[in-house]
mmCIF file of C-alpha atoms in Angstrom:
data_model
loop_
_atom_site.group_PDB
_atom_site.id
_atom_site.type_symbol
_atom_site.label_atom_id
_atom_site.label_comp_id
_atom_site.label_asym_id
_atom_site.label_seq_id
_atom_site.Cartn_x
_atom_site.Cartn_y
_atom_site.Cartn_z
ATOM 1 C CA UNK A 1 107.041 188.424 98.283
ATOM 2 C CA UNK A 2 107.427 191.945 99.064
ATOM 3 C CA UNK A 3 104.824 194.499 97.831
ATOM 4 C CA UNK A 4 105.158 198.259 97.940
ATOM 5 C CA UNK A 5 102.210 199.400 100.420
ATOM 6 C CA UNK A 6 98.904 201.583 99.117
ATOM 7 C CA UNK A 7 99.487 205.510 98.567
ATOM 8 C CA UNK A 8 99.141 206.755 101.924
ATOM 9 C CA UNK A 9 99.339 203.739 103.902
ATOM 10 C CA UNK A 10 102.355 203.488 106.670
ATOM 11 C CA UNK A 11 103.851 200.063 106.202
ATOM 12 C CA UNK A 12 104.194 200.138 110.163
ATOM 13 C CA UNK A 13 100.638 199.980 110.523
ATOM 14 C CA UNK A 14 100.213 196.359 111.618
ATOM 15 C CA UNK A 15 96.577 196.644 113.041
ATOM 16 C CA UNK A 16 95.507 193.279 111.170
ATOM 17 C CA UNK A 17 98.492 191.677 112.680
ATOM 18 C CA UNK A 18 97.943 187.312 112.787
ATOM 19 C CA UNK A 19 94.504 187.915 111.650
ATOM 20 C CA UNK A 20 92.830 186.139 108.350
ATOM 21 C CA UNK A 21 91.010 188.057 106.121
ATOM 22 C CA UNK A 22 89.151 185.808 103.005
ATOM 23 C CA UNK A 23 87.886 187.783 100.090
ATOM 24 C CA UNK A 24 84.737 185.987 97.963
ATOM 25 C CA UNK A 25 85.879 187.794 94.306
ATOM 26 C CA UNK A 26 89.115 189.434 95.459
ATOM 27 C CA UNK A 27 90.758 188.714 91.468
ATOM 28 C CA UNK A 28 90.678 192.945 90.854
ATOM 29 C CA UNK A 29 88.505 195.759 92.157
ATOM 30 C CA UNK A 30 87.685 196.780 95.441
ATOM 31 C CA UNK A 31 88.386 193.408 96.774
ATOM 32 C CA UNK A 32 92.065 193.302 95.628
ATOM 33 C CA UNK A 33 92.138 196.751 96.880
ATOM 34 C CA UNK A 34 90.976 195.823 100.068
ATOM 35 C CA UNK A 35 93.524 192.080 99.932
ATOM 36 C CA UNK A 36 96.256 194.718 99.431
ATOM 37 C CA UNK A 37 95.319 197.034 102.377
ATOM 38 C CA UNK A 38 94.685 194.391 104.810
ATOM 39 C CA UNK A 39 97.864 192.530 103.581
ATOM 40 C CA UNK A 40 100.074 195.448 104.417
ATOM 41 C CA UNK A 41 98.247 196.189 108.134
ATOM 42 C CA UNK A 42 99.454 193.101 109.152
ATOM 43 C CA UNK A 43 96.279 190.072 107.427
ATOM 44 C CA UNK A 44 96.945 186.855 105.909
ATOM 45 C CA UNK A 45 94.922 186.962 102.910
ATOM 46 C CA UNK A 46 92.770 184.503 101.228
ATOM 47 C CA UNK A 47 92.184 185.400 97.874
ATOM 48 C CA UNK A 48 89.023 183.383 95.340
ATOM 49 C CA UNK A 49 87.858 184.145 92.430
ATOM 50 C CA UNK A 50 86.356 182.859 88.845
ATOM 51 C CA UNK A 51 89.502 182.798 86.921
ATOM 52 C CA UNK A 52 92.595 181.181 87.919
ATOM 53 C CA UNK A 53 95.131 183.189 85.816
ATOM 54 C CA UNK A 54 93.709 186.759 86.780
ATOM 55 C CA UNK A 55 93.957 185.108 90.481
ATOM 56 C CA UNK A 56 97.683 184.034 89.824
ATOM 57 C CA UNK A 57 97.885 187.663 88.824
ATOM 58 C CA UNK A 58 96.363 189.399 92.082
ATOM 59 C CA UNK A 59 98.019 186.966 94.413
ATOM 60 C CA UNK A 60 101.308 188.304 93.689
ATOM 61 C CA UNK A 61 99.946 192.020 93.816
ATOM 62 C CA UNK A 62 98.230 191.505 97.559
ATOM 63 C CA UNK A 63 101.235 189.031 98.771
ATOM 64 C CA UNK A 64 98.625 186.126 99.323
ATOM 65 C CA UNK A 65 98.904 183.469 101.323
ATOM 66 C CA UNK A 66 96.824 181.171 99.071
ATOM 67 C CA UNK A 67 93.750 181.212 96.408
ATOM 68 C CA UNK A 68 90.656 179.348 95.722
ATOM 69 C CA UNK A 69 89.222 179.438 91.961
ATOM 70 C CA UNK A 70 85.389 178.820 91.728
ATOM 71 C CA UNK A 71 81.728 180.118 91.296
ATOM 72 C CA UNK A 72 80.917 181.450 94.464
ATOM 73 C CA UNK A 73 77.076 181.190 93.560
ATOM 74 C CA UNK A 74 77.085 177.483 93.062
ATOM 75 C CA UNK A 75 76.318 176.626 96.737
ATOM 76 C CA UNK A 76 78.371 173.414 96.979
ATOM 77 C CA UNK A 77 81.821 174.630 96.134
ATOM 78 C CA UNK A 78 81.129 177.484 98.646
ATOM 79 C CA UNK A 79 80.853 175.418 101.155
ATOM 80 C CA UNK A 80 83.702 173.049 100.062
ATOM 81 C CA UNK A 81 86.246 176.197 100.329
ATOM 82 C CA UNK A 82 84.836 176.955 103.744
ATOM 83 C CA UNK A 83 85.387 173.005 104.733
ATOM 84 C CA UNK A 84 89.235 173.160 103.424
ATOM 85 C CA UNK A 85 90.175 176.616 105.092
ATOM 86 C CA UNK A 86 93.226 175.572 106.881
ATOM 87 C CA UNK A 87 92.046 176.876 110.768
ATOM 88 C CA UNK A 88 89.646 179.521 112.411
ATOM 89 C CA UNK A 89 89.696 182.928 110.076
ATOM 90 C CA UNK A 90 88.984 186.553 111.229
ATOM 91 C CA UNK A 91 87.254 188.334 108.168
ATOM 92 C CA UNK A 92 85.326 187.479 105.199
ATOM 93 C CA UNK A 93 84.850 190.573 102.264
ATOM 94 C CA UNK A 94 82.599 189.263 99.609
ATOM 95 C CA UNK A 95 82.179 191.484 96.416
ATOM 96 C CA UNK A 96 81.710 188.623 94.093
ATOM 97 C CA UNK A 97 78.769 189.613 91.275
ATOM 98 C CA UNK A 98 77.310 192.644 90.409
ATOM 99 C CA UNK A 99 74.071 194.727 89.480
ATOM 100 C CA UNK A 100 71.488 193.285 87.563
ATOM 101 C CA UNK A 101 69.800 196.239 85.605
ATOM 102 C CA UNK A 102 67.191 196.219 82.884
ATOM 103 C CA UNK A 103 63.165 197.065 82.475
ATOM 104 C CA UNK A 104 61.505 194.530 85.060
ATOM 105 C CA UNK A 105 58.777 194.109 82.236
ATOM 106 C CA UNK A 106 61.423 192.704 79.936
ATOM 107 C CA UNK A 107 62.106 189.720 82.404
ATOM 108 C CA UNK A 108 61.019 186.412 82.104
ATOM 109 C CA UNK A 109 60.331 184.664 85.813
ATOM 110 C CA UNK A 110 63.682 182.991 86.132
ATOM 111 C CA UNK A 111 65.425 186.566 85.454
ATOM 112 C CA UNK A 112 63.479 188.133 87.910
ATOM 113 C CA UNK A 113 63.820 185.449 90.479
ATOM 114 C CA UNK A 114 68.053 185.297 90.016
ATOM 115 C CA UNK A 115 67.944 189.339 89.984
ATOM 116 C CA UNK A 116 65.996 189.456 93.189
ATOM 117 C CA UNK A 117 68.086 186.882 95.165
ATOM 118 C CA UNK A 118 71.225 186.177 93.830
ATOM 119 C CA UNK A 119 72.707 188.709 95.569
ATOM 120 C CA UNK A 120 71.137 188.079 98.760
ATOM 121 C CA UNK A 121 71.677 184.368 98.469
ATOM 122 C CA UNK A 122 75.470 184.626 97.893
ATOM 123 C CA UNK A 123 75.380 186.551 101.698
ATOM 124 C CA UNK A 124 73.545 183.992 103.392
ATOM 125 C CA UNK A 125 75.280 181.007 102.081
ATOM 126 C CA UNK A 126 78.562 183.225 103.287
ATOM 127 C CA UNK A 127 76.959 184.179 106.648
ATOM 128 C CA UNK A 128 76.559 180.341 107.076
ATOM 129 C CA UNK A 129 79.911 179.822 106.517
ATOM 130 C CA UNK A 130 80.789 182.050 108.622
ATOM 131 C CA UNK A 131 78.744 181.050 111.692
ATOM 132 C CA UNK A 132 81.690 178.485 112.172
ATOM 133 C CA UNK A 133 84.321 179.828 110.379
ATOM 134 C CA UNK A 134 85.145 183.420 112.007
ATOM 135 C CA UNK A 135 86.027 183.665 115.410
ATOM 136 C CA UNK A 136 84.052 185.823 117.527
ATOM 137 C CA UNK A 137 84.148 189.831 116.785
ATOM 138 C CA UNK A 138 85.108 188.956 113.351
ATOM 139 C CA UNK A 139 83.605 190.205 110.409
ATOM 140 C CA UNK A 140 81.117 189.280 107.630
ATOM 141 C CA UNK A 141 81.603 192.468 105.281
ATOM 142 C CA UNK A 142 78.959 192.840 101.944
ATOM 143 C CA UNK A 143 78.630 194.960 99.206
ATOM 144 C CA UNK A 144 76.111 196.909 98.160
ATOM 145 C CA UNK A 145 75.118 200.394 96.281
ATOM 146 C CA UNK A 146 73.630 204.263 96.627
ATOM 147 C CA UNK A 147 73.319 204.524 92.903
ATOM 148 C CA UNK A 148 70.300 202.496 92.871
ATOM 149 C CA UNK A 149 68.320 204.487 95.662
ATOM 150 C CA UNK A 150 66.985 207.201 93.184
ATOM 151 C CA UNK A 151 64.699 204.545 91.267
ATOM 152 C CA UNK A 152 64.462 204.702 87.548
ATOM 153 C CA UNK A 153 62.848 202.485 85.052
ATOM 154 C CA UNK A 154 66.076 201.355 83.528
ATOM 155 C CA UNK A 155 67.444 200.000 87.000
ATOM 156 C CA UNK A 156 64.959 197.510 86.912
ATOM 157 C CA UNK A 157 64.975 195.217 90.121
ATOM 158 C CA UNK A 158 68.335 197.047 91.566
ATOM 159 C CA UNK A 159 66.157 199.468 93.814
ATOM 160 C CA UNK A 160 64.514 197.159 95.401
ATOM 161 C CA UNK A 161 67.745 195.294 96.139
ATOM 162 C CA UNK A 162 69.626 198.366 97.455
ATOM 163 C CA UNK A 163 66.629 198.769 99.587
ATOM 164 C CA UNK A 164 66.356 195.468 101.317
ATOM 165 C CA UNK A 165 70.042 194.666 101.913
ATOM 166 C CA UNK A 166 70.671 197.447 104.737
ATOM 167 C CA UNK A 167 67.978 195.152 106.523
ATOM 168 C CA UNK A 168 69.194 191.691 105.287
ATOM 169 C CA UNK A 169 72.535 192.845 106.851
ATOM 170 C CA UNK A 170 71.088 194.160 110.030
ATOM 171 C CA UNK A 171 68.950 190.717 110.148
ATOM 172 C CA UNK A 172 72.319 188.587 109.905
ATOM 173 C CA UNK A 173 73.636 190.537 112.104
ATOM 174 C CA UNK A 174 71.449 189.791 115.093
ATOM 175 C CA UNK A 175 71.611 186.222 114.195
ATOM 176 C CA UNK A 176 75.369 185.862 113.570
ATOM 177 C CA UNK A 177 76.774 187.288 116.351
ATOM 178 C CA UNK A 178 79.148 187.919 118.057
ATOM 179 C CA UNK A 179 80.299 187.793 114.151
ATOM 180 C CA UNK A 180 79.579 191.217 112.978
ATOM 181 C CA UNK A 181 77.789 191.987 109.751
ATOM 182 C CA UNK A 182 78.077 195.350 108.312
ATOM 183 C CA UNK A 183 77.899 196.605 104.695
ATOM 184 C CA UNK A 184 79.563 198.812 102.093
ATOM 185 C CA UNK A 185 76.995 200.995 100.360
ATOM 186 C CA UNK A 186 79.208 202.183 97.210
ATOM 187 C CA UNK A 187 78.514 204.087 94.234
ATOM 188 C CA UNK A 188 80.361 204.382 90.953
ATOM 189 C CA UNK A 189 84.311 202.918 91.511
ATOM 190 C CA UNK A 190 86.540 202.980 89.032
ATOM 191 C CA UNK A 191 87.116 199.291 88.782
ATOM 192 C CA UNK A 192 87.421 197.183 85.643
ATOM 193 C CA UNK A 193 83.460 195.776 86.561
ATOM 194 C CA UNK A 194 82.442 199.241 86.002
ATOM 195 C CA UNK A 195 84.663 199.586 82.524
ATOM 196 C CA UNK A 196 82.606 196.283 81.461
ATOM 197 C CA UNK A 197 79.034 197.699 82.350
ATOM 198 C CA UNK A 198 79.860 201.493 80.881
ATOM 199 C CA UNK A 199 82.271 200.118 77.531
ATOM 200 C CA UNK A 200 82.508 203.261 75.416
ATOM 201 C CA UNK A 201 81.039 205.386 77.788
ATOM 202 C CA UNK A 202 83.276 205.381 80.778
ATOM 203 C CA UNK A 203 85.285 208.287 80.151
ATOM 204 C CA UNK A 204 82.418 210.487 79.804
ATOM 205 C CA UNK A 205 81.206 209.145 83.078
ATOM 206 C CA UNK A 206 84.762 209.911 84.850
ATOM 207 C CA UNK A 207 84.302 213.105 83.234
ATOM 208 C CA UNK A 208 80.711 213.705 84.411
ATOM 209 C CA UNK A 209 81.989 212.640 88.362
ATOM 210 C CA UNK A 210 84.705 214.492 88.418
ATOM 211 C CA UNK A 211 82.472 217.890 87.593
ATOM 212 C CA UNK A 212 79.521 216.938 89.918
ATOM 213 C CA UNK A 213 80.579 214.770 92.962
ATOM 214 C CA UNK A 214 81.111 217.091 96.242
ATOM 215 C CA UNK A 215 84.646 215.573 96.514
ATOM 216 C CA UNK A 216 85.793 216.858 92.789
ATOM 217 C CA UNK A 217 87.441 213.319 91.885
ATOM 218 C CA UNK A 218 86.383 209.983 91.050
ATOM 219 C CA UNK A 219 86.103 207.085 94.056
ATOM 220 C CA UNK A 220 88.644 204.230 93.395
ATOM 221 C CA UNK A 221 89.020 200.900 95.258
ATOM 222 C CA UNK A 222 91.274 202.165 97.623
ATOM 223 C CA UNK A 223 88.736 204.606 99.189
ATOM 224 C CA UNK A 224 86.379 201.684 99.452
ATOM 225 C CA UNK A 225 89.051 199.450 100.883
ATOM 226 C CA UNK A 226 90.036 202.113 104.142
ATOM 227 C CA UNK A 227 86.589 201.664 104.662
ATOM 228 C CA UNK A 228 86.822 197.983 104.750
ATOM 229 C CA UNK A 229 89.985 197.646 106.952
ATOM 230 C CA UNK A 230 88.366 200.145 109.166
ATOM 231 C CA UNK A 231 85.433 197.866 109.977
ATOM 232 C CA UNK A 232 87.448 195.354 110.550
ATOM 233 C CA UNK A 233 89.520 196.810 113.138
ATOM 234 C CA UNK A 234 86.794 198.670 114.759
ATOM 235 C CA UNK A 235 84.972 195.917 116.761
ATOM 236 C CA UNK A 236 82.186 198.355 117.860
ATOM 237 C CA UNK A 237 80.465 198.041 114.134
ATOM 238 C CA UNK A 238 77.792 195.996 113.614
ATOM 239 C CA UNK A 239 74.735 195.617 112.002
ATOM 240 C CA UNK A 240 75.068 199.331 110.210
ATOM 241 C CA UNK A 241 75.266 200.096 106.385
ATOM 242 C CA UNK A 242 77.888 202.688 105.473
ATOM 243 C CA UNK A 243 78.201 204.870 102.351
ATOM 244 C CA UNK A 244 80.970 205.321 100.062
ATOM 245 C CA UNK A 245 80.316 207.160 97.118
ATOM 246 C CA UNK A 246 81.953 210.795 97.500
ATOM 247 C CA UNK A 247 78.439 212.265 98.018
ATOM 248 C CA UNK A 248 77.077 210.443 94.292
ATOM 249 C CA UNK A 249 73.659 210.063 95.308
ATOM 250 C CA UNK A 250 72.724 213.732 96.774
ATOM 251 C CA UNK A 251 73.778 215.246 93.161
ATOM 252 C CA UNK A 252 71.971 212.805 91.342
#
């Protein structure tokens, strides 16, 4: 089906041309965004997610070539969508999950432990994956944040997160090559994850971004996405952590 390309974005651009592009939670967000970009630069796309319906939905947005509903944290159906990919794939975006916030003091053990690692986890079982999955200068791209780097009591275990991942993805890196591993550092996006975590208070926070951040205007998928394409094509990157949050975490 034919798609009308991303503001901005020459259709003629074909610099993903015959190259496969997964997405681990690419249902809405920055990894539709990012399904969408690649799709129209030339990428098959490979689209999973939770919810089949919302994945119906985003299929027919980003042109898919096919979709895979199921938790991408339960280990075993990871790997059983890796073992039924249909050949040898070029890029794998995961944005699947989100930040776990709250007063560390306020966690039981088990909360702790999943807060610590499930994010981390989710990237290595994908890295994995990966090791025979992508073909060589390929790319393992991860999410993570800047919002979490000023530390406050309320972020609980998300600083310590944000801290360790730029070296978890250097680390995989160095052991997955000639993959490459990089990471997205983002801050607030206007996605509909961040109109579930704000509710009532997400137009103030638009509001607030829009007066403060050094670009005047609030960062959306699609600024996240370039970014994404761009690592992919560039087959220099590895290893590095790159920020995306329209100068967020220098204004506080």
């Amino acid at each position: 089906m034919a798609v009308e390309p991303p503001a901005g974005v020459d259709s003629r651009d074909q610099a993903l041309h015959g190259q496969t592009l997964v997405v681990i939670g690419g249902s809405a967000g920055i990894g539709l965004a990012t399904a969408r970009l690649a799709r129209h630069q030339g990428a098959r796309v490979i689209l999973t997610g939770r919810d089949p319906e919302r994945l119906r939905t985003a299929a027919q947005e980003a042109d898919a070539l096919s979709t895979a509903a199921f938790d991408a944290y339960d280990p075993v159906q990871l790997e059983q969508f890796f073992q039924q990919l249909p050949g040898p794939i070029d890029h794998v975006l995961v944005t699947a999950g989100g930040p776990s916030y709250g007063r560390l003091l306020d966690m039981d053990a088990e909360q702790a432990r999943r807060a610590l690692s499930d994010h981390m986890v989710l990237a290595l079982e994908a890295a994995r994956h990966c090791a025979d999955a992508v073909r060589p200068g390929g790319t393992l791209l991860l999410m993570g944040g800047t919002g979490a780097r000023r530390i406050r009591a309320a972020l609980g275990v998300a600083p310590a997160v944000t801290a360790a991942m730029p070296a978890f993805t250097a680390s995989l890196a160095l052991e997955l090559a000639p993959v490459r591993v990089n990471l997205l550092a983002a801050g607030f996006v206007d996605t509909p994850l961040s109109a579930r975590l704000l509710g009532a208070g997400l137009d103030a926070r638009r509001e607030e971004l829009r007066a403060t951040l050094p670009i005047g205007r609030v960062v959306v998928p699609e600024d996240v996405a370039a970014l994404a394409v761009h690592i992919m094509v560039n087959t220099a990157l590895t290893g590095a952590t790159y920020d995306v949050d329209g100068g967020q975490q220098f204004v506080g």
